[in-house]
Short mmCIF file of C-alpha atoms in Angstrom, two decimals:
data_model
loop_
_atom_site.label_atom_id
_atom_site.label_comp_id
_atom_site.label_asym_id
_atom_site.label_seq_id
_atom_site.Cartn_x
_atom_site.Cartn_y
_atom_site.Cartn_z
CA MET A 1 -18.63 -31.86 126.84
CA ALA A 2 -18.16 -35.41 128.20
CA PHE A 3 -20.07 -36.25 131.41
CA THR A 4 -16.71 -37.27 132.99
CA GLU A 5 -15.40 -33.67 132.73
CA PRO A 6 -15.60 -33.09 136.51
CA LEU A 7 -13.40 -36.21 137.09
CA ARG A 8 -10.83 -34.93 134.60
CA ASN A 9 -10.63 -31.55 136.31
CA CYS A 10 -9.99 -32.89 139.82
CA GLY A 11 -6.72 -34.60 138.85
CA ASP A 12 -7.27 -37.78 140.91
CA PHE A 13 -8.27 -40.08 138.10
CA GLY A 14 -6.71 -41.56 134.99
CA PRO A 15 -7.93 -42.36 131.43
CA GLY A 16 -8.83 -45.94 132.47
CA ASP A 17 -11.21 -44.52 135.11
CA TYR A 18 -13.02 -42.33 132.59
CA GLU A 19 -13.29 -45.18 130.06
CA TRP A 20 -14.65 -47.53 132.75
CA LEU A 21 -17.40 -44.99 133.61
CA HIS A 22 -18.24 -44.61 129.91
CA LEU A 23 -18.63 -48.38 129.64
CA LEU A 24 -20.91 -48.42 132.68
CA VAL A 25 -23.12 -45.58 131.40
CA GLY A 26 -23.21 -47.29 128.02
CA ASP A 27 -24.69 -50.45 129.53
CA TRP A 28 -26.46 -49.31 132.70
CA GLN A 29 -29.88 -49.56 131.03
CA LEU A 30 -29.59 -53.22 131.95
CA ILE A 31 -29.49 -52.45 135.69
CA SER A 32 -32.27 -49.90 135.38
CA ASP A 33 -34.57 -52.39 133.65
CA LEU A 34 -33.77 -55.22 136.09
CA GLY A 35 -34.16 -52.99 139.11
CA PHE A 36 -37.25 -51.09 137.90
CA GLY A 37 -35.70 -47.82 138.96
CA ASP A 38 -34.01 -44.65 137.72
CA LEU A 39 -30.22 -44.61 137.86
CA VAL A 40 -28.42 -41.36 138.53
CA LEU A 41 -24.68 -40.82 138.29
CA SER A 42 -23.37 -37.88 140.36
CA PHE A 43 -20.17 -36.21 141.50
CA PRO A 44 -19.55 -33.87 144.45
CA VAL A 45 -19.82 -30.12 143.71
CA ASP A 46 -17.06 -29.41 146.19
CA TYR A 47 -14.48 -32.13 145.84
CA ILE A 48 -11.28 -32.45 147.97
CA PRO A 49 -8.47 -33.96 145.98
CA ALA A 50 -6.41 -36.80 147.54
CA ALA A 51 -3.41 -34.50 147.89
CA ARG A 52 -5.37 -32.18 150.27
CA SER A 53 -7.73 -34.66 151.98
CA GLY A 54 -5.24 -35.75 154.65
CA ASN A 55 -5.93 -39.50 154.30
CA GLY A 56 -4.70 -39.98 150.72
CA ARG A 57 -8.18 -40.37 149.21
CA GLY A 58 -10.31 -37.80 147.43
CA MET A 59 -13.72 -37.12 148.91
CA PRO A 60 -16.63 -34.65 149.04
CA ALA A 61 -16.23 -31.67 151.26
CA PRO A 62 -18.53 -31.66 154.36
CA GLY A 63 -21.99 -30.41 153.30
CA SER A 64 -21.16 -30.62 149.57
CA GLY A 65 -24.00 -31.19 147.18
CA PHE A 66 -23.90 -33.78 144.36
CA ARG A 67 -24.46 -32.75 140.78
CA VAL A 68 -25.97 -35.24 138.32
CA LEU A 69 -23.70 -36.26 135.45
CA ALA A 70 -25.93 -38.87 133.72
CA HIS A 71 -29.48 -40.25 134.12
CA VAL A 72 -31.36 -43.28 132.76
CA ARG A 73 -34.95 -44.48 133.18
CA PRO A 74 -36.28 -47.97 133.24
CA ALA A 75 -38.14 -49.41 130.23
CA THR A 76 -39.82 -52.04 132.41
CA GLY A 77 -41.57 -49.78 134.89
CA PRO A 78 -42.53 -46.19 135.88
CA THR A 79 -39.91 -43.47 136.15
CA VAL A 80 -39.25 -41.51 139.30
CA PHE A 81 -37.98 -38.38 137.59
CA HIS A 82 -40.09 -37.26 134.69
CA GLU A 83 -37.63 -34.45 133.87
CA ASP A 84 -34.05 -35.07 132.83
CA MET A 85 -31.76 -34.72 135.90
CA VAL A 86 -28.50 -34.06 134.10
CA GLY A 87 -26.91 -30.88 135.46
CA GLU A 88 -29.30 -30.73 138.47
CA LEU A 89 -28.37 -31.07 142.14
CA LEU A 90 -29.67 -34.07 144.06
CA PRO A 91 -31.95 -33.14 146.99
CA ALA A 92 -30.01 -31.50 149.86
CA GLU A 93 -31.21 -34.05 152.37
CA LEU A 94 -29.24 -36.69 150.49
CA SER A 95 -25.91 -34.90 150.73
CA ASP A 96 -24.75 -36.28 154.11
CA PRO A 97 -25.79 -39.91 153.43
CA LEU A 98 -24.17 -39.76 150.00
CA ARG A 99 -20.95 -38.39 151.44
CA ALA A 100 -20.92 -41.18 154.07
CA ALA A 101 -21.35 -43.77 151.31
CA TRP A 102 -18.54 -42.19 149.29
CA VAL A 103 -16.15 -42.29 152.26
CA SER A 104 -17.14 -45.84 153.40
CA GLN A 105 -17.15 -47.14 149.85
CA ARG A 106 -20.11 -49.41 150.83
CA ILE A 107 -23.60 -49.58 149.33
CA GLU A 108 -26.00 -47.68 151.60
CA GLN A 109 -29.79 -47.69 151.66
CA VAL A 110 -30.97 -44.08 151.96
CA ARG A 111 -34.45 -42.91 152.86
CA PRO A 112 -34.88 -39.28 152.03
CA ALA A 113 -37.55 -36.90 153.29
CA ARG A 114 -40.96 -37.52 151.87
CA GLY A 115 -41.98 -33.90 151.31
CA ASP A 116 -41.92 -34.11 147.55
CA ALA A 117 -44.10 -36.83 145.94
CA GLN A 118 -41.61 -37.03 143.10
CA ASP A 119 -38.92 -38.15 145.50
CA ALA A 120 -41.19 -40.56 147.45
CA GLY A 121 -39.63 -44.00 147.50
CA THR A 122 -36.31 -45.55 148.26
CA VAL A 123 -32.83 -44.38 147.28
CA LYS A 124 -29.83 -46.67 147.28
CA ALA A 125 -26.31 -45.16 147.13
CA VAL A 126 -23.71 -47.23 145.28
CA PRO A 127 -20.10 -45.85 145.38
CA LEU A 128 -18.31 -46.78 142.15
CA VAL A 129 -14.92 -47.97 143.42
CA ARG A 130 -11.98 -48.82 141.16
CA ASN A 131 -8.44 -49.47 142.28
CA GLY A 132 -9.38 -48.32 145.80
CA LYS A 133 -10.71 -44.94 144.62
CA THR A 134 -14.32 -43.83 144.55
CA LEU A 135 -14.88 -42.38 141.13
CA ALA A 136 -18.52 -41.27 141.42
CA LEU A 137 -21.80 -42.21 143.09
CA LEU A 138 -24.58 -44.16 141.48
CA THR A 139 -27.99 -43.73 143.10
CA VAL A 140 -30.90 -46.04 142.41
CA HIS A 141 -34.32 -44.39 142.73
CA THR A 142 -37.35 -46.60 142.94
CA ARG A 143 -41.00 -45.90 143.74
CA GLN A 144 -42.65 -47.62 146.66
CA ARG A 145 -45.71 -49.74 145.95
CA PRO A 146 -47.37 -50.21 149.38
CA GLY A 147 -49.59 -53.31 149.66
CA GLN A 148 -48.30 -54.88 146.46
CA GLN A 149 -46.39 -58.14 146.70
CA ALA A 150 -43.59 -58.71 144.26
CA SER A 151 -43.95 -61.45 141.71
CA ARG A 152 -41.35 -64.22 141.23
CA GLN A 153 -40.01 -62.48 138.11
CA GLU A 154 -39.75 -59.14 139.83
CA ALA A 155 -37.87 -60.69 142.71
CA VAL A 156 -35.41 -62.46 140.36
CA TYR A 157 -34.89 -59.27 138.40
CA ARG A 158 -34.25 -57.15 141.44
CA GLU A 159 -31.87 -59.76 142.85
CA SER A 160 -29.95 -59.73 139.56
CA ALA A 161 -29.85 -55.88 139.62
CA ASP A 162 -28.49 -55.92 143.16
CA GLN A 163 -25.70 -58.29 142.17
CA LEU A 164 -24.75 -56.17 139.19
CA LEU A 165 -24.67 -53.12 141.57
CA ARG A 166 -22.44 -54.97 143.98
CA MET A 167 -20.11 -55.79 141.03
CA ALA A 168 -20.10 -52.12 140.00
CA ASN A 169 -19.36 -51.17 143.63
CA GLU A 170 -16.33 -53.54 143.56
CA GLY A 171 -15.20 -52.43 140.09
CA LEU A 172 -15.98 -55.88 138.64
CA TRP A 173 -18.63 -54.67 136.18
CA PRO A 174 -18.60 -53.60 133.37
CA ASP A 175 -15.78 -55.72 132.10
CA PHE A 176 -13.29 -54.25 129.62
CA SER A 177 -13.13 -57.55 127.80
CA ALA A 178 -16.74 -57.46 126.86
CA PRO A 179 -17.35 -56.61 123.14
CA THR A 180 -18.73 -53.12 122.64
CA GLY A 181 -20.22 -53.63 119.15
CA SER A 182 -23.84 -52.59 118.81
CA ARG A 183 -25.18 -54.94 116.14
CA ARG A 184 -28.83 -54.19 115.34
CA GLY A 185 -31.11 -56.43 117.33
CA ALA A 186 -29.11 -56.58 120.52
CA PRO A 187 -31.40 -58.04 123.25
CA ARG A 188 -32.77 -56.05 126.13
CA VAL A 189 -34.41 -57.07 129.40
CA GLY A 190 -37.94 -56.60 128.00
CA ASP A 191 -37.21 -58.92 125.07
CA GLY A 192 -36.58 -61.86 127.32
CA ALA A 193 -34.34 -62.75 130.31
CA ILE A 194 -33.13 -66.09 131.69
CA ARG A 195 -31.42 -66.48 135.06
CA LEU A 196 -28.74 -69.11 135.52
CA ASP A 197 -27.15 -70.34 138.75
CA ALA A 198 -23.47 -70.97 139.45
CA GLU A 199 -23.85 -74.46 137.89
CA ASP A 200 -25.11 -73.06 134.52
CA ARG A 201 -28.67 -74.35 135.26
CA VAL A 202 -31.81 -72.31 134.57
CA VAL A 203 -33.58 -70.94 137.67
CA HIS A 204 -35.95 -68.53 135.95
CA VAL A 205 -37.24 -67.89 132.42
CA SER A 206 -39.30 -64.79 131.61
CA PRO A 207 -42.42 -65.16 129.40
CA ASN A 208 -40.80 -63.44 126.44
CA ALA A 209 -37.68 -65.63 126.77
CA ASP A 210 -39.92 -68.73 126.90
CA SER A 211 -41.65 -67.64 123.72
CA ALA A 212 -38.34 -67.12 121.96
CA LEU A 213 -37.06 -70.54 122.98
CA ARG A 214 -40.34 -72.19 121.87
CA ARG A 215 -39.85 -70.70 118.42
CA LEU A 216 -36.49 -72.46 118.34
CA GLY A 217 -38.34 -75.71 119.04
CA ILE A 218 -37.52 -75.98 122.76
CA ASP A 219 -40.61 -76.96 124.75
CA GLY A 220 -41.18 -78.11 128.27
CA ASP A 221 -40.05 -76.94 131.74
CA LEU A 222 -36.49 -75.51 131.58
CA LEU A 223 -35.93 -75.11 135.30
CA GLY A 224 -32.77 -76.96 136.36
CA VAL A 225 -31.78 -77.56 132.73
CA ARG A 226 -28.49 -76.46 131.08
CA LEU A 227 -29.28 -74.59 127.89
CA MET A 228 -26.32 -76.22 126.09
CA ASP A 229 -28.17 -79.55 126.57
CA VAL A 230 -31.31 -78.34 124.75
CA VAL A 231 -30.49 -75.53 122.31
CA PRO A 232 -27.99 -77.32 119.93
CA PRO A 233 -30.26 -80.44 119.50
CA ALA A 234 -33.23 -78.20 118.71
CA LEU A 235 -31.27 -76.51 115.85
CA GLY A 236 -30.59 -79.83 114.13
CA VAL A 237 -27.45 -81.72 113.12
CA SER A 238 -26.95 -79.56 110.03
CA ALA A 239 -26.90 -76.30 111.97
CA ALA A 240 -23.60 -74.35 111.99
CA LEU A 241 -22.82 -73.68 115.65
CA ASP A 242 -20.71 -70.67 116.48
CA GLU A 243 -17.78 -71.13 118.84
CA THR A 244 -19.24 -68.47 121.08
CA LEU A 245 -22.44 -70.51 121.67
CA ALA A 246 -21.25 -72.57 124.65
CA PRO A 247 -19.66 -69.70 126.60
CA VAL A 248 -22.74 -67.55 126.15
CA LEU A 249 -25.40 -70.20 126.92
CA SER A 250 -23.51 -71.18 130.00
CA GLY A 251 -23.12 -67.61 131.11
CA ARG A 252 -19.36 -67.89 131.42
CA MET A 253 -18.31 -65.02 129.09
CA PRO A 254 -19.76 -61.49 128.54
CA TRP A 255 -20.41 -62.16 124.87
CA ARG A 256 -23.20 -62.24 122.31
CA THR A 257 -24.15 -64.93 119.89
CA GLU A 258 -26.96 -65.66 117.45
CA VAL A 259 -28.53 -69.00 116.73
CA GLU A 260 -30.58 -69.82 113.64
CA GLY A 261 -33.21 -72.45 113.51
CA SER A 262 -35.08 -73.54 110.38
CA ARG A 263 -37.21 -70.37 110.31
CA VAL A 264 -36.16 -68.35 113.36
CA SER A 265 -33.11 -66.41 114.59
CA VAL A 266 -32.58 -65.67 118.28
CA ASN A 267 -29.92 -63.35 119.65
CA PHE A 268 -28.37 -64.18 123.06
CA ARG A 269 -26.33 -62.00 125.40
CA SER A 270 -24.60 -63.28 128.48
CA VAL A 271 -23.99 -61.13 131.57
CA PRO A 272 -21.91 -63.14 134.05
CA LEU A 273 -22.55 -62.44 137.78
CA ARG A 274 -19.76 -62.83 140.28
CA ASP A 275 -18.13 -61.41 143.37
CA ARG A 276 -14.62 -61.52 144.73
CA SER A 277 -15.14 -65.03 146.03
CA GLY A 278 -16.23 -66.51 142.72
CA ARG A 279 -19.01 -67.02 140.20
CA LEU A 280 -22.66 -66.53 141.17
CA GLY A 281 -24.42 -67.34 137.87
CA ALA A 282 -25.48 -65.19 134.93
CA VAL A 283 -28.30 -63.27 133.38
CA LEU A 284 -28.98 -64.26 129.71
CA LEU A 285 -30.89 -61.83 127.53
CA CYS A 286 -32.53 -63.20 124.45
CA ARG A 287 -34.43 -61.68 121.57
CA ASP A 288 -36.24 -63.05 118.51
CA VAL A 289 -34.61 -61.21 115.61
CA THR A 290 -36.08 -63.25 112.77
CA GLU A 291 -37.87 -60.30 111.23
CA LEU A 292 -34.80 -58.00 111.63
CA ARG A 293 -32.60 -60.45 109.91
CA ARG A 294 -35.07 -60.97 107.13
CA ARG A 295 -35.08 -57.24 106.50
CA ASP A 296 -31.29 -57.09 106.72
CA MET A 297 -31.13 -59.83 104.07
CA GLU A 298 -33.47 -57.85 101.86
CA LEU A 299 -31.24 -54.82 102.20
CA VAL A 300 -28.17 -56.88 101.35
CA THR A 301 -29.95 -58.32 98.33
CA LYS A 302 -31.01 -54.87 97.14
CA ASP A 303 -27.47 -53.53 97.65
CA ALA A 304 -26.08 -56.42 95.60
CA THR A 305 -28.70 -55.81 92.91
CA VAL A 306 -27.83 -52.09 92.70
CA ARG A 307 -24.13 -52.90 92.42
CA GLU A 308 -24.77 -55.46 89.73
CA ILE A 309 -26.82 -52.88 87.82
CA HIS A 310 -23.94 -50.37 88.01
CA HIS A 311 -21.59 -53.07 86.79
CA ARG A 312 -23.75 -53.96 83.83
CA VAL A 313 -24.28 -50.29 82.96
CA LYS A 314 -20.47 -49.81 83.07
CA ASN A 315 -20.06 -52.82 80.72
CA ASN A 316 -22.63 -51.54 78.32
CA LEU A 317 -21.12 -48.05 78.29
CA GLN A 318 -17.64 -49.58 77.63
CA THR A 319 -19.17 -51.50 74.73
CA VAL A 320 -20.64 -48.26 73.32
CA SER A 321 -17.26 -46.61 73.72
CA ALA A 322 -15.53 -49.43 71.87
CA LEU A 323 -18.12 -49.27 69.02
CA LEU A 324 -17.53 -45.52 68.71
CA ARG A 325 -13.75 -46.13 68.58
CA LEU A 326 -14.28 -48.74 65.76
CA GLN A 327 -16.55 -46.31 63.88
CA ALA A 328 -14.06 -43.50 64.26
CA ARG A 329 -11.34 -45.54 62.66
CA ARG A 330 -13.51 -46.06 59.56
CA MET A 331 -14.09 -42.35 59.12
CA SER A 332 -12.39 -40.62 56.24
CA SER A 333 -13.30 -37.15 57.49
CA ASP A 334 -11.02 -35.79 60.29
CA GLU A 335 -13.96 -33.75 61.67
CA ALA A 336 -16.21 -36.80 61.93
CA ARG A 337 -13.43 -38.84 63.46
CA GLN A 338 -12.68 -36.20 66.14
CA GLY A 339 -16.43 -35.93 66.92
CA LEU A 340 -16.69 -39.69 67.47
CA GLU A 341 -13.50 -39.72 69.56
CA GLN A 342 -14.92 -36.92 71.78
CA ALA A 343 -18.13 -38.86 72.19
CA MET A 344 -16.14 -41.93 73.08
CA ARG A 345 -14.27 -40.09 75.83
CA ARG A 346 -17.56 -38.74 77.33
CA VAL A 347 -19.12 -42.18 77.42
CA ALA A 348 -15.91 -43.60 78.99
CA THR A 349 -16.08 -40.91 81.71
CA ILE A 350 -19.61 -41.92 82.67
CA ALA A 351 -18.55 -45.55 82.70
CA MET A 352 -15.81 -44.85 85.21
CA VAL A 353 -18.37 -43.46 87.69
CA HIS A 354 -20.54 -46.52 87.35
CA GLU A 355 -17.43 -48.76 87.83
CA THR A 356 -16.67 -47.00 91.12
CA LEU A 357 -20.30 -47.35 92.28
CA SER A 358 -20.28 -51.07 91.39
CA GLN A 359 -17.32 -51.67 93.80
CA GLY A 360 -18.77 -50.17 96.95
CA TYR A 361 -21.82 -50.49 99.19
CA SER A 362 -22.60 -46.74 99.24
CA GLN A 363 -24.21 -44.61 96.67
CA ASN A 364 -21.39 -42.08 97.37
CA VAL A 365 -18.23 -41.95 95.34
CA ASP A 366 -14.67 -41.33 96.53
CA PHE A 367 -14.29 -38.63 93.87
CA ASP A 368 -10.60 -37.93 94.52
CA GLU A 369 -9.64 -41.48 93.60
CA LEU A 370 -11.83 -41.45 90.53
CA ILE A 371 -10.94 -38.01 89.16
CA GLU A 372 -7.17 -38.24 89.71
CA ARG A 373 -6.95 -40.96 87.07
CA GLN A 374 -9.52 -39.32 84.80
CA PHE A 375 -7.83 -35.96 85.08
CA ARG A 376 -4.45 -37.23 83.86
CA LEU A 377 -6.03 -39.44 81.21
CA ALA A 378 -8.02 -36.55 79.77
CA ALA A 379 -4.89 -34.39 79.47
CA GLU A 380 -2.91 -37.22 77.83
CA VAL A 381 -5.64 -38.11 75.30
CA ALA A 382 -6.17 -34.45 74.36
CA SER A 383 -2.46 -33.89 73.82
CA PRO A 384 -0.76 -37.01 72.40
CA GLU A 385 1.93 -34.91 70.65
CA GLN A 386 2.70 -32.28 73.36
CA THR A 387 3.92 -32.32 76.96
CA VAL A 388 1.26 -31.25 79.41
CA ARG A 389 1.82 -31.34 83.14
CA THR A 390 -1.11 -31.88 85.50
CA ARG A 391 -1.45 -30.77 89.13
CA MET A 392 -4.20 -31.42 91.68
CA ILE A 393 -4.78 -29.22 94.75
CA GLY A 394 -7.24 -29.88 97.60
CA GLU A 395 -9.82 -32.67 98.01
CA PHE A 396 -13.26 -33.37 96.68
CA GLY A 397 -14.17 -35.94 99.32
CA GLU A 398 -17.12 -38.28 98.93
CA LEU A 399 -19.81 -37.08 96.60
CA PRO A 400 -23.26 -38.50 95.83
CA SER A 401 -23.55 -40.29 92.50
CA ARG A 402 -26.03 -37.67 91.23
CA ILE A 403 -23.25 -35.08 91.46
CA ALA A 404 -20.27 -37.39 90.58
CA THR A 405 -21.36 -38.24 87.06
CA PRO A 406 -22.06 -34.71 85.70
CA LEU A 407 -19.06 -33.26 87.56
CA ALA A 408 -16.73 -35.84 86.02
CA LEU A 409 -18.09 -34.92 82.55
CA VAL A 410 -17.65 -31.18 83.27
CA ILE A 411 -14.04 -31.64 84.45
CA ASN A 412 -13.25 -33.87 81.48
CA GLU A 413 -14.56 -31.20 79.01
CA LEU A 414 -12.80 -28.34 80.79
CA VAL A 415 -9.48 -30.19 80.89
CA THR A 416 -9.77 -31.17 77.23
CA ASN A 417 -10.63 -27.61 76.30
CA ALA A 418 -7.66 -26.23 78.35
CA VAL A 419 -5.24 -28.56 76.56
CA GLU A 420 -6.64 -28.24 73.04
CA HIS A 421 -7.35 -24.51 72.99
CA GLY A 422 -5.64 -22.94 76.03
CA LEU A 423 -2.23 -24.52 75.58
CA ALA A 424 -2.67 -24.77 71.77
CA ASN A 425 0.17 -27.24 70.91
CA ARG A 426 2.58 -25.81 73.47
CA THR A 427 4.03 -27.15 76.73
CA GLY A 428 2.19 -26.09 79.87
CA THR A 429 0.43 -27.01 83.09
CA VAL A 430 -3.26 -27.72 83.74
CA THR A 431 -4.31 -27.37 87.38
CA LEU A 432 -7.36 -28.89 89.04
CA GLU A 433 -8.26 -27.42 92.47
CA ALA A 434 -11.16 -28.44 94.77
CA SER A 435 -12.45 -26.99 98.00
CA ARG A 436 -15.72 -26.69 99.95
CA VAL A 437 -16.90 -23.19 100.74
CA PRO A 438 -20.01 -21.90 102.60
CA GLY A 439 -23.06 -21.10 100.52
CA GLU A 440 -24.08 -17.55 99.64
CA ASP A 441 -26.69 -17.44 102.38
CA GLY A 442 -24.23 -18.74 105.01
CA THR A 443 -25.91 -22.18 105.23
CA GLY A 444 -24.87 -25.42 103.61
CA GLN A 445 -21.73 -26.07 101.62
CA VAL A 446 -20.82 -25.42 97.98
CA LEU A 447 -18.16 -27.39 96.08
CA GLU A 448 -15.78 -25.05 94.31
CA VAL A 449 -13.79 -26.56 91.38
CA VAL A 450 -11.18 -24.51 89.51
CA VAL A 451 -9.59 -25.72 86.27
CA SER A 452 -6.80 -23.41 85.06
CA ASP A 453 -4.06 -23.38 82.51
CA ASP A 454 -1.00 -21.16 81.76
CA GLY A 455 -1.71 -21.04 78.03
CA VAL A 456 -2.63 -18.25 75.57
CA GLY A 457 -5.61 -17.06 77.56
CA MET A 458 -9.03 -15.76 76.40
CA GLY A 459 -8.48 -11.97 76.64
CA ASP A 460 -9.84 -9.71 79.36
CA ALA A 461 -13.45 -10.85 79.12
CA VAL A 462 -15.10 -12.47 82.23
CA ILE A 463 -18.05 -14.68 81.53
CA GLU A 464 -20.26 -16.02 84.32
CA GLU A 465 -23.39 -18.03 83.73
CA SER A 466 -25.94 -19.90 85.82
CA GLY A 467 -29.59 -20.78 85.91
CA ALA A 468 -31.80 -20.57 82.82
CA GLY A 469 -29.39 -18.30 80.98
CA ALA A 470 -26.92 -21.17 80.70
CA TYR A 471 -29.22 -23.02 78.37
CA ARG A 472 -28.61 -20.58 75.48
CA PRO A 473 -27.41 -21.90 72.07
CA ALA A 474 -23.70 -22.12 71.42
CA GLY A 475 -22.13 -18.68 70.70
CA ALA A 476 -19.33 -17.77 68.36
CA GLY A 477 -16.22 -19.76 69.01
CA GLU A 478 -18.04 -22.16 71.34
CA GLY A 479 -18.05 -25.90 70.58
CA LEU A 480 -20.22 -28.72 71.80
CA GLY A 481 -18.03 -29.25 74.86
CA VAL A 482 -18.67 -25.75 76.25
CA GLN A 483 -22.39 -26.13 75.62
CA ILE A 484 -22.35 -29.48 77.46
CA VAL A 485 -20.48 -27.91 80.40
CA ARG A 486 -22.90 -24.98 80.71
CA THR A 487 -25.97 -27.25 80.58
CA LEU A 488 -24.66 -29.74 83.12
CA VAL A 489 -23.59 -27.04 85.60
CA ALA A 490 -26.97 -25.34 85.49
CA SER A 491 -29.21 -28.47 85.35
CA GLU A 492 -27.42 -31.28 87.14
CA LEU A 493 -25.07 -29.42 89.57
CA GLY A 494 -27.47 -26.55 90.39
CA GLY A 495 -24.54 -24.10 90.38
CA SER A 496 -22.64 -21.57 88.22
CA ILE A 497 -19.60 -21.41 86.04
CA ARG A 498 -17.22 -18.55 85.43
CA TRP A 499 -14.47 -18.04 82.81
CA ALA A 500 -11.86 -15.42 83.66
CA PRO A 501 -8.23 -14.53 82.84
CA ARG A 502 -5.74 -16.24 85.13
CA GLU A 503 -3.22 -14.12 87.03
CA GLY A 504 0.10 -14.67 85.28
CA GLY A 505 -1.50 -15.66 82.00
CA GLY A 506 -3.87 -18.33 80.80
CA THR A 507 -7.52 -19.05 81.68
CA GLU A 508 -9.21 -19.94 84.94
CA VAL A 509 -12.61 -21.65 84.97
CA THR A 510 -14.46 -21.83 88.34
CA VAL A 511 -17.46 -24.10 88.80
CA HIS A 512 -19.71 -23.97 91.91
CA ALA A 513 -21.85 -27.08 92.62
CA ALA A 514 -24.49 -27.23 95.34
CA LEU A 515 -24.03 -30.03 97.87
CA ASP A 516 -26.77 -31.81 99.83
CA GLU A 517 -27.37 -30.57 103.40
#
């Protein structure tokens, strides 16, 4: 259930209000880290909708408690609540001050009773107001540190947090225009923070931010300097500068950008600060992501290598298939020619799986796209002189390559067998059906594949095989294809196979293949 469910039930708020709160909770770790305190989002237990309040605005009922919807802890300091507060009620002594803040729509400093050491400290109530309506209450809980004087960095951080809270109170932050992508390596407060004033000049640089800038080749005192005056020159004339660099380094837009020096990569994120009267400055977060990008590049290189291997395996298999075709044409014996042609089809089936793997970044295969073409091709090749209709039912979905290759071979053999022996030179239909069913023990999923035909049938006998018993030698009337199917189902697919008469005539072959959890 979404944490905004109480808002949805009261009827006073619209989809834009829910989405705005989701954006805030998705990014409020920033305020928690800058303010060194826990943030708690709460909503009245007893809420009076606007239609019944008498003043056209929804509000908490007198004496109503406040239930916690979401909770975040700071990564830059000690937490106030060691247990998760979601679903709990805030202390009763906070109810009246929180209700007053809700009604006034102004930030209030609350000082609760000091009976519980866990609650000792200060509590700030921030009504989250959007389009004139209070959506919820944000409370900031910080521990008191008597006798300890705040450092310059702590003072700058707390001031920045207060400005973001005022923006949240006025509905100015978060901004819907800010990108929501979460690329790996996004900077956080602890990675490095730079404070800019309204003129884009640096007023504070945290030690971690200073280290990141030094790795880019930027030395010296940066106070009073505009970053756009020092960062591009440090990158060199040959560096490719992204168009987002200037808006981010000046703190004008809530965007992210990444700069690359000769041997270092630094990710920047801009958080503009403003009020209704205008711009106040910005907080820039920065992070040295050199090692992350190096690992990303290694992964990309490995992915490309794996794809190239699949491509070359596909080419080699197609070469083998072509050689088998040439050899088959030189055979004077019909039996030898047919054997080589069957081997050629099997090799071509494996090549198709490798071709699919060479075109994607995943080791999973869109099996429906692959088998649809292979299914029709197998029926056509097996019946060049007869009319065979094909029909597919259901979906296979994405399958790992370890299953895709043997399953494609199994289906190819079963379809060929259905055309050559089931239909036996007569017109008919071969049906391929796929579905996912629960496993026998009720856990996991099993892929169920059914290949059926409306041909001459196999009598009333029902044959089901799995496990070690499937490795037996070929029986009377069984060819190499059936032996291949039994072996692949038991060894590679970890499942079972069942031959049975089809209702209405013909044969139905059911294959069960175990899927990964």
